[in-house]
XYZ file of C-alpha atoms in Angstrom:
224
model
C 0.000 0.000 0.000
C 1.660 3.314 -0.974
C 1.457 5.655 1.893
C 0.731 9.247 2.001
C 2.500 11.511 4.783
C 1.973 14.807 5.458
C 4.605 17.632 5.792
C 5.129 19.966 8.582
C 7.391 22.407 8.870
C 6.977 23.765 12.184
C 7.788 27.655 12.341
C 7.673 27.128 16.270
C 6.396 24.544 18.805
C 2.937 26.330 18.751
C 3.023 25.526 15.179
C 3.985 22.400 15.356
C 1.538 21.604 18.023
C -1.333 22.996 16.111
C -0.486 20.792 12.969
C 0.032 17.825 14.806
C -3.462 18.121 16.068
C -4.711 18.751 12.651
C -3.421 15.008 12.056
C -3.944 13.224 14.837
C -6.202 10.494 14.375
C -5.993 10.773 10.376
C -2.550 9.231 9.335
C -0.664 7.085 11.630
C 2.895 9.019 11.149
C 3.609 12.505 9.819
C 6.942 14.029 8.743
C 8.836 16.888 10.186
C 11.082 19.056 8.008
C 13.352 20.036 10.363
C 16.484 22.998 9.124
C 19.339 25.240 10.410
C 19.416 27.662 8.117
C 22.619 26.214 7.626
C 22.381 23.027 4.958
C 19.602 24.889 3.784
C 18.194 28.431 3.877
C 15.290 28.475 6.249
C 15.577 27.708 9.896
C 12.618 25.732 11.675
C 11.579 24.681 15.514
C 13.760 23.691 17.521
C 16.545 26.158 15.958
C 15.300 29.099 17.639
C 16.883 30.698 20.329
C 15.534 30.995 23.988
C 13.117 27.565 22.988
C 13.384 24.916 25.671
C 10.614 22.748 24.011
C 12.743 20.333 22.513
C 15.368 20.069 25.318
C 12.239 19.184 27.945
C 10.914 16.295 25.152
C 14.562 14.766 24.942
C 14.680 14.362 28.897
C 10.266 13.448 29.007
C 9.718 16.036 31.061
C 7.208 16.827 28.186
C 6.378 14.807 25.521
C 5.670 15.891 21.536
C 2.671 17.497 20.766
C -0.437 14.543 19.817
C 2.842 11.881 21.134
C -0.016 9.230 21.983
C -2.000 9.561 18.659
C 0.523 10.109 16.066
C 3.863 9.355 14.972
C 6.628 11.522 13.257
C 9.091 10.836 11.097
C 12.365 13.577 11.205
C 13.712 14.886 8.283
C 17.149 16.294 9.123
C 17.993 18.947 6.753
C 20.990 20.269 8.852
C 24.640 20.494 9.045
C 26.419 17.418 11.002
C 22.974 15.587 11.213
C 25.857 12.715 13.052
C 25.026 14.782 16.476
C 22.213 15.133 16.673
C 20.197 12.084 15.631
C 20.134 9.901 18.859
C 18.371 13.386 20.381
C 15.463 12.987 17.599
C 15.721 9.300 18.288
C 14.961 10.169 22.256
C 12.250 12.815 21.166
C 10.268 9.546 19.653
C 10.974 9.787 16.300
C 9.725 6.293 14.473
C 12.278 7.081 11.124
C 15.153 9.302 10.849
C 16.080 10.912 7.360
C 19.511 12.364 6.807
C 20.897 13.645 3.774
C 23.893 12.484 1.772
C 25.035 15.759 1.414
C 25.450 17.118 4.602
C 26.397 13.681 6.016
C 29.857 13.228 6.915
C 29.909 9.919 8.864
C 27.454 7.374 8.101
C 28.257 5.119 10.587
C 28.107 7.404 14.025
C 24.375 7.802 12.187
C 24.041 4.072 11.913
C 24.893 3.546 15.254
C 22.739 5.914 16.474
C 19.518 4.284 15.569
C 18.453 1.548 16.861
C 17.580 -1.300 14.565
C 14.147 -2.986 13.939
C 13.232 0.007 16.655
C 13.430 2.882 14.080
C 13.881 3.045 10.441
C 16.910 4.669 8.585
C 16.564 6.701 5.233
C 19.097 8.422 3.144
C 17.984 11.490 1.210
C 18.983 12.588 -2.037
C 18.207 15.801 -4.296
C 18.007 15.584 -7.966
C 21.418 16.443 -8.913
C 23.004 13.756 -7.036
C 24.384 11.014 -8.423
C 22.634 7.264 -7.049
C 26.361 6.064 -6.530
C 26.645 8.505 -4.130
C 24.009 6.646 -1.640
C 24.620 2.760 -3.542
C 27.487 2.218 -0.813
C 25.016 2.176 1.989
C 21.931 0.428 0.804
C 22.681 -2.330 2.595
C 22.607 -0.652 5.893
C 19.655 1.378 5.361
C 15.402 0.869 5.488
C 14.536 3.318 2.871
C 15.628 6.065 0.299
C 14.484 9.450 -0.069
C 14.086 11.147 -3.331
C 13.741 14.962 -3.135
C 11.041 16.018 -6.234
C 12.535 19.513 -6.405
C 15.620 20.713 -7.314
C 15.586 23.466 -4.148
C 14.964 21.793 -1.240
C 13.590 23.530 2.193
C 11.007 25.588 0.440
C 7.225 24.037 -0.045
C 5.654 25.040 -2.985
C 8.517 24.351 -5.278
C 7.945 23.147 -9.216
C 8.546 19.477 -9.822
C 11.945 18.110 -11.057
C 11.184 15.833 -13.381
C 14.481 14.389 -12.698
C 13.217 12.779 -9.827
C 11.603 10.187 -12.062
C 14.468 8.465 -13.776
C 16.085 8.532 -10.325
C 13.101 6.496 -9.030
C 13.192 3.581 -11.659
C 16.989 3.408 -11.661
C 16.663 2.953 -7.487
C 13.914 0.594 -8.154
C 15.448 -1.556 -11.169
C 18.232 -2.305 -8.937
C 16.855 -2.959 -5.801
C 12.901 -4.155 -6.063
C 12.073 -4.016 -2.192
C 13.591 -1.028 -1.533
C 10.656 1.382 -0.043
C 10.810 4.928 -1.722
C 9.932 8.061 -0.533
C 9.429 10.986 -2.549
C 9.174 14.892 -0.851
C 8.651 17.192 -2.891
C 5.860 18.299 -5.189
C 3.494 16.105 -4.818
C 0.700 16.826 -5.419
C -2.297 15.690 -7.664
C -0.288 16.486 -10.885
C 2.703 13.999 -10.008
C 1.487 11.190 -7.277
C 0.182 9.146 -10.035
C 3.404 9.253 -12.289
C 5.616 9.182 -9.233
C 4.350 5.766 -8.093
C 4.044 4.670 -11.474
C 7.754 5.219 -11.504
C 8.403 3.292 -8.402
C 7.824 5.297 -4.973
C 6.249 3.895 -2.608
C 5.614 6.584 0.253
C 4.708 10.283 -1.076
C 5.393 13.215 0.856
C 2.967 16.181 0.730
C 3.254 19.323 2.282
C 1.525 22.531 1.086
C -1.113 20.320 -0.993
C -2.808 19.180 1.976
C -1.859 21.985 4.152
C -2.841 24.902 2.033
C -6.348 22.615 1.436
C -8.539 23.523 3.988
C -9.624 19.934 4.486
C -6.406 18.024 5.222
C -8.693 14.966 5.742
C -10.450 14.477 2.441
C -7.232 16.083 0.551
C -5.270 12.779 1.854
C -7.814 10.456 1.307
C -7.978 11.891 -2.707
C -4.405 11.600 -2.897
C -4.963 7.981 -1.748
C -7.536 7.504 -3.876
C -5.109 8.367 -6.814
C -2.524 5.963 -6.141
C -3.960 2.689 -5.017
């Protein structure tokens, strides 16, 4: 079954918080774009200063916003995501995403994350090569494909790139689960799992809605 996630890219916890509630009880697992302003331009919660939010859910003296209804899934578009993963990892994150490019050792992320406990993705943009990310499929649960060429922005135009990237994961390794964030939208989940994802990633389509519920369910609709 492909699965559809929603984006969130919290501006602060209050934004966060009031997203997670607009998915709790509607998809089992969401996906938070989490950035610097370093790797990329924009800067997200928790990389604001004076917030204590995220220090008090790493030691559960608070937990994340919706924690017993819905999971999360962090997307680590940062510099040295090596140091801080095991903190997303105690902050109850089911999968952890780090990119290729800002990745500098992949095994300190490995060992990290604990196995059969929480899933491990690679991401990759458009413009980078496959071989790049080939020397770790063995060690990781899934791939993610980035469906525009800017990444940290929602809203961007498709990459058609991202298509041949797809079937050339998928020719070579069948099983593989692929994730694609990016544009997707109504225009390219059809063709993108026609291609070979498996798991599309949707931000401003289904926030920018007004009915997140029946957007997701459409986009589901699509693509079974």
């Amino acid at each position: 079954m492909i699965e559809i996630i929603p984006a969130i890219m919290p501006k602060s916890y209050e934004d966060l918080a009031e997203k997670m509630g607009l998915f709790a009880g509607v998809v089992p697992l969401v996906q938070l774009d989490i950035m610097d302003g370093k790797f990329v331009p924009a800067r997200t919660w928790p990389y604001h200063p004076g917030d204590q939010h995220f220090a008090n859910i790493i030691t559960e003296d608070e937990g994340m916003p919706e924690w017993e209804f819905i999971d999360f899934e962090a997307d680590l578009m940062i510099e040295h995501p090596e140091e801080v993963v095991s903190k997303w990892i105690s902050a109850g994150a089911r999968r952890i995403i780090v990119h290729v490019e800002s990745m500098t050792d992949f095994e300190a992320v490995r060992n990290s994350v604990p196995q059969d406990l929480v899933e491990l993705g690679l991401a990759l943009n458009t413009t980078t090569p496959f071989e790049s990310i080939e020397v770790y499929m063995q060690d990781i649960d899934f791939v993610q494909c980035m469906g525009i060429e800017k990444i940290g922005l929602q809203g961007e135009a498709f990459d058609e790139r991202v298509l041949e990237q797809v079937r050339n994961i998928r020719s070579r390794y069948p099983e593989m689960p692929i994730s694609i964030d990016g544009s997707v939208n109504y225009e390219t989940a059809r063709i993108l799992v026609d291609a070979g994802a498996t798991r599309l990633v949707s931000g401003s389509t289904i926030l920018k809605s007004g009915d997140v519920s029946n957007t997701i369910e459409d986009l589901r609709n699509l693509v079974q």
